[in-house]
Amino acid sequence: MTDQEKKYDVITYGRSSIDLYSQKVGSRFEEIPGFHAFVGGSPLNIAVGCSRLGLKASLLSGVGKDKVGDFLIHFLEEEKVITENVPVIEGARTSAVLLGIEPPDRFPLVYYRDNCADSQINIDHVLNAGIEKSRLLEVSGTALNIEPTRSAAFLAAEIARKNEIPVMLDLDFRADQWYDIRAFGITTRAFMRNVNIVLGTEEEILAAFLADKSQLVISHQQISAPEIKGDIDEAIRGILQLGVDALIVKTGSRGAVVYLPDGTVQKVPGFPVEVVNILGAGDAFAAGFIYGYLKGWDWYKCCRMGNACGAHVVTQLGCANFTPYEKEILAFIESRGGF
Amino acid sequence: MTDQEKKYDVITYGRSSIDLYSQKVGSRFEEIPGFHAFVGGSPLNIAVGCSRLGLKASLLSGVGKDKVGDFLIHFLEEEKVITENVPVIEGARTSAVLLGIEPPDRFPLVYYRDNCADSQINIDHVLNAGIEKSRLLEVSGTALNIEPTRSAAFLAAEIARKNEIPVMLDLDFRADQWYDIRAFGITTRAFMRNVNIVLGTEEEILAAFLADKSQLVISHQQISAPEIKGDIDEAIRGILQLGVDALIVKTGSRGAVVYLPDGTVQKVPGFPVEVVNILGAGDAFAAGFIYGYLKGWDWYKCCRMGNACGAHVVTQLGCANFTPYEKEILAFIESRGGF
Amino acid sequence: MTDQEKKYDVITYGRSSIDLYSQKVGSRFEEIPGFHAFVGGSPLNIAVGCSRLGLKASLLSGVGKDKVGDFLIHFLEEEKVITENVPVIEGARTSAVLLGIEPPDRFPLVYYRDNCADSQINIDHVLNAGIEKSRLLEVSGTALNIEPTRSAAFLAAEIARKNEIPVMLDLDFRADQWYDIRAFGITTRAFMRNVNIVLGTEEEILAAFLADKSQLVISHQQISAPEIKGDIDEAIRGILQLGVDALIVKTGSRGAVVYLPDGTVQKVPGFPVEVVNILGAGDAFAAGFIYGYLKGWDWYKCCRMGNACGAHVVTQLGCANFTPYEKEILAFIESRGGF
Amino acid sequence: MTDQEKKYDVITYGRSSIDLYSQKVGSRFEEIPGFHAFVGGSPLNIAVGCSRLGLKASLLSGVGKDKVGDFLIHFLEEEKVITENVPVIEGARTSAVLLGIEPPDRFPLVYYRDNCADSQINIDHVLNAGIEKSRLLEVSGTALNIEPTRSAAFLAAEIARKNEIPVMLDLDFRADQWYDIRAFGITTRAFMRNVNIVLGTEEEILAAFLADKSQLVISHQQISAPEIKGDIDEAIRGILQLGVDALIVKTGSRGAVVYLPDGTVQKVPGFPVEVVNILGAGDAFAAGFIYGYLKGWDWYKCCRMGNACGAHVVTQLGCANFTPYEKEILAFIESRGGF
């Protein structure tokens, strides 16, 4: 199957949720008067981001038989994300997240993921998803936390590799979603054997090699921004030894760094903007990166595109809802001096 | 212990949640732009309602170790509800509810109650709650749906009865919170053996005698407003035979009806108002009823007070957040011709 | 329906298991060379006991889709116990028990009851069991420990009462089968509201009023013989106040004691025999008692019949496998001076 | 650390149980009069087998706080297996298995493994097990079926590889221990990335590549002897491509076959004996093989030793209880013409 014949440019696998963002920036959580109704979940955000960039993006996730599920599907369809791989799971609930916004440094998250639908993606869903018809498979690390999604995700990566489809893992470390935080590293390290590109923040890369629970500290319920102790160089080497093509480290306003197994290290500068909310920036980066990767761009240019998309999102309150469209982001890059 | 010496006027037992109300009345759920952050859960609403009416009200419920829990506790403390019986439950999550508002007849509800904190109230929590120091115990039917709250609630009622403290059961039928909807009736019927006053809508009373699953229909995910087939007269007789002092049937704008074991039936008219949202009206009724009951009023006057409180809430969007204060509701009744 | 028209004389509800008895009496558990393959579970034992006494006995229990289930069904059919109410439960396992025999005072029990089939008896099984066609319903206290069997058992008792069928509760306290040992008492006390006859040992009656976990001590994993502190007189009064017709306390070799709500206390002497193994004696007692009760005998004579059956079983190693036949037990009583 | 300084020759990881063998060979399960009390579980059997052959063998497994756990520990200590890595797990139960013996072709198995202790081996147990002090790590495929043992086993293999300790995987396929039988292959294939030697029957190797549930048929509850359709050559190639040093296929009375990544295929003949019971033969093979492997023997001689041990066990009723001692098995091989 040639790329032109492929049904999907990208399948993103894992979390999807209604994301409820505090409407009062700076308010203590206890006093939030209301929430904007957005959507979220790393793979959902990336699918929307890719779709806005013009790619045929399919989300592989699950929703419950509930109105929140209808809300997600409605949004995805508006965004032209292909939803045929988002089954309605009987007896499970669509994920939800509540987010407080207290810049500069407090963004508490409350996950509603007990018995959630996107964890119920199973082997049959994967077999029916047509992974062999996609040009790339992107998997979220949280999709590996419990069964049945865990085995199903391992199978998805195997199918991709057998069909010579590149696999990207976004580490997506959410500490409270693992029965033992060290299981995150054990499981993602096993998974990386079938991965081409690993994406993560420095904290997430450290989390993938966490040996001692006391290395992790989470303050103010900021699940997406843990503090983790460890040796980042050793962790990076550890990942590169697992057979990946590249490790991309997202370093926030500083841009991204590419690490290759041959020892190459390449810093890719970001685009300076005024930060309103960093949530979703990493997913916008991933979408931009995938856009470039599928065009055959080199690592540097892929990351520049990712950085631009990330920069666009941090100026807004929300994730998928404010990821950029192809024309506007290319114009933005142009306006900032180009790639 | 005399009533004056009692620490609490009322303990309400069961659900507590953040209630997220659609900010766009009439909007399809799929297109809701945002949600007001209120609080809810029948026993929480009743506790707030009682507190605003001047009673010493203690909620017996649970919150997770999360920011939503902080949100609830903060609200309760602002409302002067006694929170010493709302423990933080490790490993569980504070309940949440999302509500769509599509008058006149669609109010879909999405409950986030898997592994929720208020279901983790246990025997020790009840033993430590000081039920013997309260003048009344109010229990929500949903608190009987799973362990450990179920056994704990049965124990709470036993302790109350042993100490000659009246027990009120608000049926609070939420179909999707039971593994088998018929277990609702089986369990509440067993519970009623230790109950003095049963409160419910006609649908809830029918639900308490549901023999066949097909008798229940829920449309548009309106969990709080199921359609149920059955013989209401037989159901009322069934409850009266279990040894209760009175059954109070809430009949919406028509007011309430009192049924007594001796065959007495007494209709208590409501107060006509313009309805914005019926959610929370039943809990306001319960608070008003309890207010009167603890003053020693007769059934009729208790229900009139309940009707007034319910009428007040239906003109607003929200539950506990808009339950009336003592002075304003007494003035309202006065202005409408008195009890 | 007259008694003659009834399909069953007795339905017994609850546990059923393969009981594996040490083949080396006196051996430490660690050195047991082999186990006799018997059957057990209080309601199964009682059903077999009743059948051997000539009654039409139906067991209401569950087996897994496994060879141990086949073993149980085969045994029951050999014993002419009606098995139509013993469904095969997909995804659950037939219960098993391993028993050490170290007379005079150590009989350790190891229960294999996680995800067991007899706990999966549900509301539909009860509705289909034809309880209204039985002359008596016997329920085991362990059948109340978890859902779905608990709600189903409460429903069974309700159906019996509505049809004026006497309900017998054998307390059957097995401490390790309850998430909190105090839930045993809370639940059985609620259940007794629909019970005519309560059967138990002194330890079980104390367990039904356990307020503090430290009151219970289990040594050498003797689940069926806990030591419990408490006030037995108060506990007996507590049960009699719940509306039962009679409380029968099994006192081992000393026989039984009948307690009635009117204050009557009647001691019924046992039959002195040489004790090999006390397991199963209580169930044989229950079978004998039911035999007499259905004949319309008075409490004394019912208990004498029960005592005789119990005495017969303690001379043997096993429960249901050695419960007496009608002729032999009547001859035994005759030989010991009659009722 | 040199081999001489190592604390253990081998750590075996996974199942341990009381194995209850029918005492009446040929009896239908329904009519079994009693059971011999043996022990079992592939890793336990291999540990005992290794210990009898003179190796320092440590079992890494778990037992419940129950008499069956005492039974296992007692047996292991008698056999000089090192038990310091067999923790007592609170709240879990020691595994049990009931086995029918109906030669020539029916050996039904009933596993009691719901909430079993050996599935509760966790990351801390593995970190404390001193894997780096062992000369070899043997892992059972069933130890990968659920959390926490699964993550813990993946970590164990990682630790071994980092310390250049060879890892052997015995596929140990038990279909009813997986929520989806295809998860067995997905998980073991991921695990094999850190494995040196894979051991299995042809059925188990097919199971590791099962794509369609209908390929598997289990008759007469013979969990250890499923029939599986598939392409065995493709499956063997699939395993060899995952980076293992060798795949050893156990072919019963025909002996074993060695497959190497370079395409080498070597058949190693067995020792003809009269078969009483094939259960445990594979584990005895593994023990013999490990014995040879740690002596530095070539694949052929390792397998011959394994074949001899297997042949010894099939003449007996039981697994670990009848695995051979070093001297007797070397004498047996000598008597049959040597390696």
mmCIF file of C-alpha atoms in Angstrom, chain D residues 10 24 92 200 212 268 281:
data_model
loop_
_atom_site.group_PDB
_atom_site.id
_atom_site.type_symbol
_atom_site.label_atom_id
_atom_site.label_comp_id
_atom_site.label_asym_id
_atom_site.label_seq_id
_atom_site.Cartn_x
_atom_site.Cartn_y
_atom_site.Cartn_z
ATOM 1 C CA VAL D 10 18.666 -20.288 40.008
ATOM 2 C CA LYS D 24 -8.145 -43.221 41.806
ATOM 3 C CA ALA D 92 -4.629 -13.313 49.298
ATOM 4 C CA GLY D 200 7.575 -24.643 25.520
ATOM 5 C CA ASP D 212 -8.088 -15.709 16.533
ATOM 6 C CA VAL D 268 17.284 -34.585 20.970
ATOM 7 C CA ALA D 281 7.316 -33.790 33.039
#
